[in-house]
GROMACS .gro file of C-alpha atoms in nm:
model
  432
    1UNK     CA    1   0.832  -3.207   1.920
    2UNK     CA    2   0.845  -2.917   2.190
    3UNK     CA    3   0.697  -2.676   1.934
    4UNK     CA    4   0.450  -2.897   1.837
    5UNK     CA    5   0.312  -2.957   2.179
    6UNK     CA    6   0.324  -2.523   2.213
    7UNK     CA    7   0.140  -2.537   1.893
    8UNK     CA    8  -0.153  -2.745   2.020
    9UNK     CA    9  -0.116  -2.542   2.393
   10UNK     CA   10  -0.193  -2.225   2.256
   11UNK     CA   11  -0.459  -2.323   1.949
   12UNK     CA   12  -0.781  -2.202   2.042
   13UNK     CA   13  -1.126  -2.143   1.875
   14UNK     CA   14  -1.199  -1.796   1.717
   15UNK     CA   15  -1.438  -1.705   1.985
   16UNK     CA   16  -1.185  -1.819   2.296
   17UNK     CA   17  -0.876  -1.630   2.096
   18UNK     CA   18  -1.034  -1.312   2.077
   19UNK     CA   19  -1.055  -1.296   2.419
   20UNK     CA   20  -0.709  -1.193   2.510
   21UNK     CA   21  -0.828  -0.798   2.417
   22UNK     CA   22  -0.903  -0.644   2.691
   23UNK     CA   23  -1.086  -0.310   2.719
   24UNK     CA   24  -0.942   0.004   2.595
   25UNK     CA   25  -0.675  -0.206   2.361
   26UNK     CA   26  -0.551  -0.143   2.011
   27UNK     CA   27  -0.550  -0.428   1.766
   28UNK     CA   28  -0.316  -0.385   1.495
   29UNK     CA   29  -0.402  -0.549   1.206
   30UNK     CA   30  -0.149  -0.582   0.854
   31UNK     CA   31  -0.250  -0.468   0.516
   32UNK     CA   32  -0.550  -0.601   0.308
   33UNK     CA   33  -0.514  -0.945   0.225
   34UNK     CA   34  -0.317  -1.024   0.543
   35UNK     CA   35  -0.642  -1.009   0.749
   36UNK     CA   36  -0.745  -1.268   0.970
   37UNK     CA   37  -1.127  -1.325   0.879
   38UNK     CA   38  -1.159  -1.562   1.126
   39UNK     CA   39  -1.062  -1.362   1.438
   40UNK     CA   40  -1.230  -1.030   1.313
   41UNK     CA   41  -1.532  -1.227   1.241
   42UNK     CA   42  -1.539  -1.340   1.604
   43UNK     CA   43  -1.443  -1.009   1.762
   44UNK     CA   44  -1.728  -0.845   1.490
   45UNK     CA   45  -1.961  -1.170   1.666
   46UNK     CA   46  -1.832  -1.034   2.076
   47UNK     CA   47  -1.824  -0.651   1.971
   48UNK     CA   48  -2.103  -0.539   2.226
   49UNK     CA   49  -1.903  -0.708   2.511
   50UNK     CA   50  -1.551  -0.495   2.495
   51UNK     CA   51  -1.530  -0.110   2.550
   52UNK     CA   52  -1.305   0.127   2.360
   53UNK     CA   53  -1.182  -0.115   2.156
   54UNK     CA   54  -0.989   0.002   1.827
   55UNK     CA   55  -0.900  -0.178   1.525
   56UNK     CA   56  -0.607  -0.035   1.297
   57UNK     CA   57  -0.480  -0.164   0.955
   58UNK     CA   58  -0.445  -0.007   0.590
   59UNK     CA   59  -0.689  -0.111   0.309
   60UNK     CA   60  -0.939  -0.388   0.495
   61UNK     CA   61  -1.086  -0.551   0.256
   62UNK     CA   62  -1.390  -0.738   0.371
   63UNK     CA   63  -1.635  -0.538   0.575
   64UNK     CA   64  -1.691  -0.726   0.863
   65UNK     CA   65  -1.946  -0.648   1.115
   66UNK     CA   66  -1.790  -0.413   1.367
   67UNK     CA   67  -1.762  -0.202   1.101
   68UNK     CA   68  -2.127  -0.025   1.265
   69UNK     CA   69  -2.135   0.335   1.327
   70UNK     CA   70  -2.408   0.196   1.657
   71UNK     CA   71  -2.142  -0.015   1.826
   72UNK     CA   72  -1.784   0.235   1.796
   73UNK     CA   73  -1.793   0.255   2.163
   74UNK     CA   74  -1.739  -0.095   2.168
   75UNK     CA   75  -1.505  -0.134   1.888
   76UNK     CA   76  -1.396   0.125   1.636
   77UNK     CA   77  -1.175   0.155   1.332
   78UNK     CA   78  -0.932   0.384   1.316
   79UNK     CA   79  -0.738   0.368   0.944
   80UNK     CA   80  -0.394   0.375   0.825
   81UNK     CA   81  -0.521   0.442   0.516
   82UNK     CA   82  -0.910   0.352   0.357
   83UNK     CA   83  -1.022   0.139   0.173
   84UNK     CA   84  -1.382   0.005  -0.011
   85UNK     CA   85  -1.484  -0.097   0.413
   86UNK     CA   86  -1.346   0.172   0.607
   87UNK     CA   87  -1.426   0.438   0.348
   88UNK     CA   88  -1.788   0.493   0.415
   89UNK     CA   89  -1.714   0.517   0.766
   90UNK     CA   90  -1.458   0.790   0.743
   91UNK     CA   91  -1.636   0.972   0.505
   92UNK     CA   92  -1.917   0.995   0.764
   93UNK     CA   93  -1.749   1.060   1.068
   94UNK     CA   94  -1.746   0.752   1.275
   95UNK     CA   95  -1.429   0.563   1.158
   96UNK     CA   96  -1.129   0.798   1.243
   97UNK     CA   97  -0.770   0.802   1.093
   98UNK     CA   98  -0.415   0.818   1.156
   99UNK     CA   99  -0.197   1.049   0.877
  100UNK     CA  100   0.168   0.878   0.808
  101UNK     CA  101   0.409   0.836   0.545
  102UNK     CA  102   0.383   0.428   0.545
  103UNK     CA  103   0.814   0.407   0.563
  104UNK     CA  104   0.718   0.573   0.918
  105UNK     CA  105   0.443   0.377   1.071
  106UNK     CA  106   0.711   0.071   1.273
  107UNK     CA  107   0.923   0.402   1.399
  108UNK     CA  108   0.580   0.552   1.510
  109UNK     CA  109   0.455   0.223   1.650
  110UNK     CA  110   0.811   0.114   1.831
  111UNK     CA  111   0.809   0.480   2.006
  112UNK     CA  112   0.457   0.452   2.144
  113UNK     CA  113   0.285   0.728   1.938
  114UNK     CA  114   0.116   0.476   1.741
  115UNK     CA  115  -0.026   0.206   1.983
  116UNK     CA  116  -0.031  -0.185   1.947
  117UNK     CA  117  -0.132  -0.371   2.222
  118UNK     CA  118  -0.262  -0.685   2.019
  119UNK     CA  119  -0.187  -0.800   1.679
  120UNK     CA  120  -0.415  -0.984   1.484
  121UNK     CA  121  -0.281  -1.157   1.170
  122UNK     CA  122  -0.317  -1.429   0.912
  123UNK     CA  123  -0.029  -1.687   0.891
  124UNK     CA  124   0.142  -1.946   0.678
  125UNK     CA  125   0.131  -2.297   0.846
  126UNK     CA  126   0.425  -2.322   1.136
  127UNK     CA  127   0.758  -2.458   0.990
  128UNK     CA  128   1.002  -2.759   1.179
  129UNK     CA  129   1.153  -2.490   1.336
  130UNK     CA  130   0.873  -2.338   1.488
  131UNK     CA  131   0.858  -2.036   1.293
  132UNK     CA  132   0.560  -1.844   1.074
  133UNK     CA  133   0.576  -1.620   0.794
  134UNK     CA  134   0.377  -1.333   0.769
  135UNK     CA  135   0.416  -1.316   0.400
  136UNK     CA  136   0.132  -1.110   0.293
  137UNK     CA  137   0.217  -0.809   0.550
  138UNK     CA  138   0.494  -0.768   0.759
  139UNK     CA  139   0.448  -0.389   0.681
  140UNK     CA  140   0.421  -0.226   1.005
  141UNK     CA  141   0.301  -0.566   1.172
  142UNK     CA  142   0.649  -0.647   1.311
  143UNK     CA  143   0.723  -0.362   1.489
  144UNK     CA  144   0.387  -0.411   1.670
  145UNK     CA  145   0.461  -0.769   1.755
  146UNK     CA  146   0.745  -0.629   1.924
  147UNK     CA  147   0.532  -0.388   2.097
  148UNK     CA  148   0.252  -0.606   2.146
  149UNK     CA  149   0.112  -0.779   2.481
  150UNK     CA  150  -0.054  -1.019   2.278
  151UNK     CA  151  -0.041  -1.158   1.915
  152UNK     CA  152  -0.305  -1.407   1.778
  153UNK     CA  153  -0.198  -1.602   1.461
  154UNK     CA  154  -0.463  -1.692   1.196
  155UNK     CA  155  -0.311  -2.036   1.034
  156UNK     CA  156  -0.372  -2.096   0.710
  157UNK     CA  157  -0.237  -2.339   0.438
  158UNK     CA  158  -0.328  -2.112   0.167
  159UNK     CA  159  -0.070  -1.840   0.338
  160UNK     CA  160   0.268  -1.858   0.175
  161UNK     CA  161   0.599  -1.930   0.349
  162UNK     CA  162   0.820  -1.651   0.203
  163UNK     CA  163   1.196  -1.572   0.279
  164UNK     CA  164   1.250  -1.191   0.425
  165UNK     CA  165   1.223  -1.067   0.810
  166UNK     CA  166   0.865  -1.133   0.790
  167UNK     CA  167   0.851  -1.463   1.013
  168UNK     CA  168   0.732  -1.494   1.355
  169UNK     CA  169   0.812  -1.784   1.615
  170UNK     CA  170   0.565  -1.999   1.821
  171UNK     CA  171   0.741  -1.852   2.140
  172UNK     CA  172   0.632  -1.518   2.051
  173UNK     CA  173   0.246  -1.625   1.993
  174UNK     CA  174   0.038  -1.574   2.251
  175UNK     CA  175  -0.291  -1.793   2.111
  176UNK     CA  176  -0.373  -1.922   1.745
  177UNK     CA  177  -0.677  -2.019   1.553
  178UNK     CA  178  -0.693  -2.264   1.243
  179UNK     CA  179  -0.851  -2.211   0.920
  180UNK     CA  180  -0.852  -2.357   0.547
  181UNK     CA  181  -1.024  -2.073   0.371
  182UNK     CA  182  -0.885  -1.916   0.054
  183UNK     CA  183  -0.697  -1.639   0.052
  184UNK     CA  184  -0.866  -1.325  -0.016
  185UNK     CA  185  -0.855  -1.240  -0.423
  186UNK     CA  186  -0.775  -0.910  -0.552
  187UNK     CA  187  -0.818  -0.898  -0.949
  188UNK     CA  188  -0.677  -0.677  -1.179
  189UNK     CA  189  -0.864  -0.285  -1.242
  190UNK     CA  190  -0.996  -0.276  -1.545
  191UNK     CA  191  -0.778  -0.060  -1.838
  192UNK     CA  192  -0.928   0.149  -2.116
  193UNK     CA  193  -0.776   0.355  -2.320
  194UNK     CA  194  -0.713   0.622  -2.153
  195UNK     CA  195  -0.495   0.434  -1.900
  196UNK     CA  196  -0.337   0.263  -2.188
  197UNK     CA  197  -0.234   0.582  -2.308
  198UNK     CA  198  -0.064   0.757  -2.000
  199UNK     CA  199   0.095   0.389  -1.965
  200UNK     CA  200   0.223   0.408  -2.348
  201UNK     CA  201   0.413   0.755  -2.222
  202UNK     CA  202   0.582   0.591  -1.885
  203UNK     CA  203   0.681   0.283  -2.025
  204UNK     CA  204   0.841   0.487  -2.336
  205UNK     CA  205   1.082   0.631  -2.053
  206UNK     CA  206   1.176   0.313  -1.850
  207UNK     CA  207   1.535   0.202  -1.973
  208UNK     CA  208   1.654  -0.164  -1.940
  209UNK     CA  209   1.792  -0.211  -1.578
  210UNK     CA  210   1.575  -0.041  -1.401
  211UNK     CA  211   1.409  -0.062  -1.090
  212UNK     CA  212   1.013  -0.076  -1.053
  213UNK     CA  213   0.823   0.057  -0.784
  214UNK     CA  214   0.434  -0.014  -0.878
  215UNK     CA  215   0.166   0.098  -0.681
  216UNK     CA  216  -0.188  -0.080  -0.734
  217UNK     CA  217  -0.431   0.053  -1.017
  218UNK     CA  218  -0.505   0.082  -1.339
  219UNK     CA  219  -0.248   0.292  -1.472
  220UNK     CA  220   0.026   0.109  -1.318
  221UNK     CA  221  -0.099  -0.229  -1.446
  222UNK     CA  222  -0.093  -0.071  -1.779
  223UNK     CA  223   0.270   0.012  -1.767
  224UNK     CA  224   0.296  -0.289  -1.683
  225UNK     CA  225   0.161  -0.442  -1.994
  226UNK     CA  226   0.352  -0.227  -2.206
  227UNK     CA  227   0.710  -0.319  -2.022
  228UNK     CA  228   0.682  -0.680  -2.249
  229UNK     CA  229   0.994  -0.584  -2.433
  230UNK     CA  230   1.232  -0.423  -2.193
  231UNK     CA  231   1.540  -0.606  -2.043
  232UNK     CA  232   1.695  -0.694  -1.688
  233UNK     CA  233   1.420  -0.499  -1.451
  234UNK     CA  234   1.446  -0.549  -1.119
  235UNK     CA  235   1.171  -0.458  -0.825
  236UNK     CA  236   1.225  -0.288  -0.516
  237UNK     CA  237   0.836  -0.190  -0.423
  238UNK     CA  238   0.636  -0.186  -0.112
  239UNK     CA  239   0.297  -0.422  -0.311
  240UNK     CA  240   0.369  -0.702  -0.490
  241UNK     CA  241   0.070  -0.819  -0.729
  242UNK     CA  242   0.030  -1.022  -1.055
  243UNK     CA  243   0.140  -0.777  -1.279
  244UNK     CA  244   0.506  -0.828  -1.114
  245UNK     CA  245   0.451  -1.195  -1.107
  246UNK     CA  246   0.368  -1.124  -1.481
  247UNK     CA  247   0.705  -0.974  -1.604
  248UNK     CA  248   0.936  -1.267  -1.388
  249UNK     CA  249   0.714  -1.538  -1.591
  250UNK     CA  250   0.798  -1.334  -1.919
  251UNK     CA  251   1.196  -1.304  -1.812
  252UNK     CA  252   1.151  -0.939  -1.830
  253UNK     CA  253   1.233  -0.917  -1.426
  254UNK     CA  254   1.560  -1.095  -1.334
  255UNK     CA  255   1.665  -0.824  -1.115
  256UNK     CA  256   2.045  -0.891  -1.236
  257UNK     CA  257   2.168  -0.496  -1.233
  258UNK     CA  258   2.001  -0.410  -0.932
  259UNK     CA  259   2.305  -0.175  -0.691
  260UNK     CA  260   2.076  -0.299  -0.348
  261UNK     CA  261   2.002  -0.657  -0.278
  262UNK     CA  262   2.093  -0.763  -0.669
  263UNK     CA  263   1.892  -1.075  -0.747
  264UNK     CA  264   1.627  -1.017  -0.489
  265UNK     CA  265   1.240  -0.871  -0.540
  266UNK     CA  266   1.190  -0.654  -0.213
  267UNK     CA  267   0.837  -0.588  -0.129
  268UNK     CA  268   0.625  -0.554   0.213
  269UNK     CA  269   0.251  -0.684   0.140
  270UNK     CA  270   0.087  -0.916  -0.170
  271UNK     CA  271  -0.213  -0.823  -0.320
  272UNK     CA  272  -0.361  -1.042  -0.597
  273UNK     CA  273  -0.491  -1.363  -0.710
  274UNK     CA  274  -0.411  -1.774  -0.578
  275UNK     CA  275  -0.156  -1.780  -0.878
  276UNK     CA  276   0.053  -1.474  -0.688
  277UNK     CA  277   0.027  -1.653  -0.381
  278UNK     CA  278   0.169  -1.972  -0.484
  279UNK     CA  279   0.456  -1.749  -0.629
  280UNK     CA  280   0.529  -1.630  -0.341
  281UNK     CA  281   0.598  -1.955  -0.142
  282UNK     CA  282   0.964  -2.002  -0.094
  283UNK     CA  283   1.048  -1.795  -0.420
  284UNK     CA  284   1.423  -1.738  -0.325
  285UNK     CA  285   1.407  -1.434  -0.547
  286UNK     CA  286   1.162  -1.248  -0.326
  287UNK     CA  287   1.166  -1.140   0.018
  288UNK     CA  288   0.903  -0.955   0.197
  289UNK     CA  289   1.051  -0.730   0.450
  290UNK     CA  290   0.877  -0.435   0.734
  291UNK     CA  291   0.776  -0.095   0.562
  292UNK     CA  292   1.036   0.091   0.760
  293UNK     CA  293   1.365  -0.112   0.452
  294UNK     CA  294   1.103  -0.141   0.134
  295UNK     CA  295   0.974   0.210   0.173
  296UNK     CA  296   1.313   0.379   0.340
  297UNK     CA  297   1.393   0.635   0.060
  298UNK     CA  298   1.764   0.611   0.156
  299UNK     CA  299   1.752   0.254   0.081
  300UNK     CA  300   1.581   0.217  -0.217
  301UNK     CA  301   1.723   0.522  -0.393
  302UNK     CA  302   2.076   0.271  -0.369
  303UNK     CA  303   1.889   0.113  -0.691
  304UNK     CA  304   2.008   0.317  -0.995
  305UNK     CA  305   1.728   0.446  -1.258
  306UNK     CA  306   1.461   0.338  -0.941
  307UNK     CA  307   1.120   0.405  -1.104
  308UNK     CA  308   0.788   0.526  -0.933
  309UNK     CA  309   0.441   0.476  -1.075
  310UNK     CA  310   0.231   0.639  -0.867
  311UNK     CA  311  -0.163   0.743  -0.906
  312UNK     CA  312  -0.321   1.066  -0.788
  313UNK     CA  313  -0.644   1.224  -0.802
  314UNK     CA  314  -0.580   1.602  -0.830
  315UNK     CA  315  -0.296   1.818  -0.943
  316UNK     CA  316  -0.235   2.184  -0.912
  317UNK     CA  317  -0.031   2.434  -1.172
  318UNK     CA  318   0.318   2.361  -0.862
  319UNK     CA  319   0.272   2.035  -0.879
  320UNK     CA  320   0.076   1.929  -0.532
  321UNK     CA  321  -0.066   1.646  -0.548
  322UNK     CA  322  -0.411   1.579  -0.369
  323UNK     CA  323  -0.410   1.168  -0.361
  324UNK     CA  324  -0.552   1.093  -0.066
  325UNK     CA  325  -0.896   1.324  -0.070
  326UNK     CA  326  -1.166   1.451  -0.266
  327UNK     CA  327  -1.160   1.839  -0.048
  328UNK     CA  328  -1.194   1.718   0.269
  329UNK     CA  329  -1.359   1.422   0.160
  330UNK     CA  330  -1.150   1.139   0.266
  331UNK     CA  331  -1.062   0.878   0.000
  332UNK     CA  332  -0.742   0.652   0.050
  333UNK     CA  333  -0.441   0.737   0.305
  334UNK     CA  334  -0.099   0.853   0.231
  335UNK     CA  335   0.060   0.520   0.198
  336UNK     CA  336   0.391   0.507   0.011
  337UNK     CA  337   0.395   0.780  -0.247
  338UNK     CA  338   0.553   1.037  -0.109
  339UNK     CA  339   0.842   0.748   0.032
  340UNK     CA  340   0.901   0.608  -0.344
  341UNK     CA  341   0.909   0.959  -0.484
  342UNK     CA  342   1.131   1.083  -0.284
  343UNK     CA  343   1.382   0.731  -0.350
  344UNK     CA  344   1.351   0.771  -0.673
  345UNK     CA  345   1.481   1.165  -0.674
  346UNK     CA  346   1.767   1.037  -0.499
  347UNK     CA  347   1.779   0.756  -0.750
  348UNK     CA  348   2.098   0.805  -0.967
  349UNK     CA  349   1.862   0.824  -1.313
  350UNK     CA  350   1.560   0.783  -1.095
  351UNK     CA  351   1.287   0.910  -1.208
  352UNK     CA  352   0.917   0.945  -0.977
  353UNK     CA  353   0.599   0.911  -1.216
  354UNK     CA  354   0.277   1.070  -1.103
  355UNK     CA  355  -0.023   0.961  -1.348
  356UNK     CA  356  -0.368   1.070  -1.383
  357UNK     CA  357  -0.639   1.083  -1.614
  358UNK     CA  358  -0.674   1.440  -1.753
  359UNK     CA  359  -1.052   1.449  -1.641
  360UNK     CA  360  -1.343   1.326  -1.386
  361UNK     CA  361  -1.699   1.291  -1.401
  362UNK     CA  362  -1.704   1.183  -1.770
  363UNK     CA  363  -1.529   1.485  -1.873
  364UNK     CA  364  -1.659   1.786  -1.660
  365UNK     CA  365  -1.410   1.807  -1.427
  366UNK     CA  366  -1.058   1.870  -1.515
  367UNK     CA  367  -0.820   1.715  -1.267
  368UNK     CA  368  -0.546   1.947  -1.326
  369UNK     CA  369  -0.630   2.286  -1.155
  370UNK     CA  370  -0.535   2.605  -1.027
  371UNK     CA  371  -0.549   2.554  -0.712
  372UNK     CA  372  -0.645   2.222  -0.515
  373UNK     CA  373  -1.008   2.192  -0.387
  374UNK     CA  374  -1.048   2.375  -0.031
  375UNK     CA  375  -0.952   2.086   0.234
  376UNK     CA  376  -0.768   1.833  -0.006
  377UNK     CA  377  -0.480   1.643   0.134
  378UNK     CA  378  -0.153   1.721   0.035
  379UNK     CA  379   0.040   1.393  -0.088
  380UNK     CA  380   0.331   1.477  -0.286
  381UNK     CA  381   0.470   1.824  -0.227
  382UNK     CA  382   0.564   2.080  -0.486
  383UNK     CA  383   0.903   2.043  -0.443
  384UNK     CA  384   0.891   1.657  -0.458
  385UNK     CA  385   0.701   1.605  -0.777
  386UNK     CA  386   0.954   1.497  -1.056
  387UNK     CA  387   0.702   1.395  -1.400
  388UNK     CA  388   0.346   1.427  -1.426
  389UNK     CA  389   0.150   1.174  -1.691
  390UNK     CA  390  -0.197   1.202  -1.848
  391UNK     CA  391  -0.333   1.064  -2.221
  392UNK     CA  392  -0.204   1.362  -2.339
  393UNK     CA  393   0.108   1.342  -2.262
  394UNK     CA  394   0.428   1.398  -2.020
  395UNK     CA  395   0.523   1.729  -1.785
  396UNK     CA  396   0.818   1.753  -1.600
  397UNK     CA  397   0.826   1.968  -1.329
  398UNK     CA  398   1.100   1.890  -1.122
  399UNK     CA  399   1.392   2.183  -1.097
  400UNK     CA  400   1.141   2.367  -1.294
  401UNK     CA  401   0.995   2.744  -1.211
  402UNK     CA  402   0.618   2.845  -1.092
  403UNK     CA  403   0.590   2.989  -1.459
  404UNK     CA  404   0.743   2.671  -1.612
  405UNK     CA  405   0.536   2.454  -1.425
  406UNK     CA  406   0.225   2.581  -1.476
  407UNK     CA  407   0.226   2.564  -1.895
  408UNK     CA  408   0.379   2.231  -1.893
  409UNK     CA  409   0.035   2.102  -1.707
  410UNK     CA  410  -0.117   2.327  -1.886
  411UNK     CA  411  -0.015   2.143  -2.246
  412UNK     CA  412  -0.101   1.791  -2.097
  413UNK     CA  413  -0.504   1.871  -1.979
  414UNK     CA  414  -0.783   1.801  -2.138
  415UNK     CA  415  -0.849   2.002  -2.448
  416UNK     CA  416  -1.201   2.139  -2.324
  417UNK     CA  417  -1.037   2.296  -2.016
  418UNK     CA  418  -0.694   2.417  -2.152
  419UNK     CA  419  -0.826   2.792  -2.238
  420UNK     CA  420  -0.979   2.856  -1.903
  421UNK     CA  421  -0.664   2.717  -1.731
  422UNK     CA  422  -0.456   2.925  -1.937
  423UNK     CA  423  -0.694   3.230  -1.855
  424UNK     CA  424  -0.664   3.150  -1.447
  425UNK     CA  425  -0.238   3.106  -1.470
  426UNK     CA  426  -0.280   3.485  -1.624
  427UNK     CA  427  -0.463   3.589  -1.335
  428UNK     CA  428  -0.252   3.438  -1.102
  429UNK     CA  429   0.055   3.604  -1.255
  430UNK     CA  430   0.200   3.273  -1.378
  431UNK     CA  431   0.157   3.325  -1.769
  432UNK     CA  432   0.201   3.643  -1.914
   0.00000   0.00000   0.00000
């Protein structure tokens, strides 16, 4: 009964929660779906009345109204990484960012050069115990609990309870809010054939046993659509979405040979539909865990033939990977790539996809280049980059030369553009 009675001390309304920021705080909220639309409704209602006021998170995905380039002074946005509501915003100026390899971001929060002085975040319903479970994003939203002054729960019966060290206790919660919305739906990118294609080449190359690391997009969901037939895959990824969900239903995931936490799905935020949700509920086979074990490359490289399926948007003839910008055009964030890449190189048969269509712009831009546009964010280094996938086929690049390199990306680009990218590797003294 004692954590009842807590419980009903410390529930509040939206607009009463809200006000434990004070001026000049940071509110750290988790990854996409883990929002709390409740509370950043209310503090998007109360903007005008805080100064310097910043929200944090990766990939919001409502827009609410602080999101307003005429109120930043009030609150802002700063991003872990962008997404469709913090985009704009960064493109233009008035919504700033924070660069980090996601495995960093609790190590970068628990030292102070990240700060978290509240935490906003959506909850599953409290447990006998007294305990909630941050299901959808325990990412970097533990370590800032720790840190925090405050942290303000959004309950919700939709949320699901899952196993992992992503549960907080009604001790640690400083006010809560109620709410019976649904969850926050994220369907599945739509495939065509070209993303059929590149997914035809990576799934060719995934051996029974192995590991999956799937980042969100089109390309990786059509991997996974092609894996129908393969045997005894585990998961060890930092997203967990309903193509995952997908492959356990079909018996193709069992996660039986995996060397690290055999018989266990690791991942550190959901993103998907009710159905993956529900799934996630008490699932003994999954446990969401912080950023700082899913995305540890030391860690997940214990998981023999670990596979990453990553997406980028540019490539140059070394192998650098622009994924995060257009030039200096800001797009997405760094997020995990560069973390999964670098497990699966250490990955005892590991092997680190990067895919991309061969063009942009219906055809009149090819995305393998030279050189990458002036300004564009480096993602994946040159000497990280293992195999590169487009529709027309596979380069692999790691342990291979400048010379090497270059003719291998060469072979996989778009027809149209391969005689003028042959013609600029001879003037940059890498084909002879």
């Amino acid at each position: 009964m004692r954590f009842d009675t807590l419980y009903r001390e410390k529930r509040r309304s939206p607009e009463d929660a809200v006000r434990v920021v004070k001026n000049g705080d940071t509110i750290v909220v988790p990854t996409g779906v883990a929002e709390p639309p409740k509370l950043l409704e209310a503090l998007s209602a109360q903007r005008r009345e805080f100064e310097g006021v910043t929200v944090s998170q990766i990939l919001p995905v409502r827009k609410y109204d602080y999101f307003d380039p005429e109120t930043v002074r009030h609150v802002r946005h700063v991003a872990y990484f962008f997404g469709g509501a913090s985009r704009p915003g960064g493109q233009e100026g008035w919504v700033d960012y924070r660069p980090s390899y996601f495995s960093e971001m609790p190590a970068l929060i628990e030292r102070g050069l990240m700060p978290a002085d509240v935490v906003f975040s959506l909850a599953s319903p409290m447990d006998e115990h007294g305990w909630f479970s941050l299901s959808l994003g325990p990412d970097y939203t533990m370590a800032a609990i720790k840190k925090a002054r405050a942290v303000v729960l959004e309950v919700n019966p939709n949320v699901p309870f899952a196993n992992g060290n992503c549960h907080v206790h009604i001790s640690q919660v400083a006010a809560l809010v109620e709410s019976e919305d649904p969850v926050f739906e994220v369907g599945l990118p739509t495939i065509g054939p070209v993303q059929q294609a590149i997914g035809k080449y990576v799934a060719e190359m995934i051996p029974d046993g192995a590991t999956l690391q799937i980042g969100y997009g089109a390309i990786p969901d059509a991997v996974v659509m092609q894996l129908t037939d393969k045997k005894d895959l585990g998961v060890h990824t930092e997203m967990i979405g309903d193509g995952i969900m997908t492959l356990v239903e079909a018996g193709v995931v069992n996660n039986r040979r995996k060397n690290y936490l055999p018989g266990k799905m690791v991942a550190t935020f959901g993103l998907g539909s009710k159905k993956l949700y529900q799934f996630m509920h008490r699932n003994p086979a999954l446990e969401m865990h912080p950023v700082d074990f899913t995305n540890d490359p030391y860690l997940a490289g214990q998981n023999d033939h670990l596979i990453a399926i990553n997406a980028t948007m540019q490539i140059d003839f070394l192998g650098q990977c622009g994924s995060e910008s257009q030039g200096v055009k800001v797009y997405s964030g760094t997020g995990g790539q560069a973390d999964f890449v670098r497990a699966a190189n250490r990955s005892r048969g590991g092997k680190a996809f990067i895919v991309l269509p061969s063009t942009a712009k219906d055809d009149t831009i090819s995305r393998i280049a030279p050189v990458l546009s002036p300004g564009t964010h480096v993602t994946t280094s040159k000497n990280d980059i293992d195999y590169v996938v487009t529709e027309y086929g596979v380069a692999q690049l790691r342990g291979r030369t400048a010379h090497e390199r270059a003719k291998s990306l060469i072979a996989i680009a778009h027809p149209k553009f391969r005689d003028e990218l042959t013609e600029a590797a001879r003037k940059m003294r890498l084909m002879v």
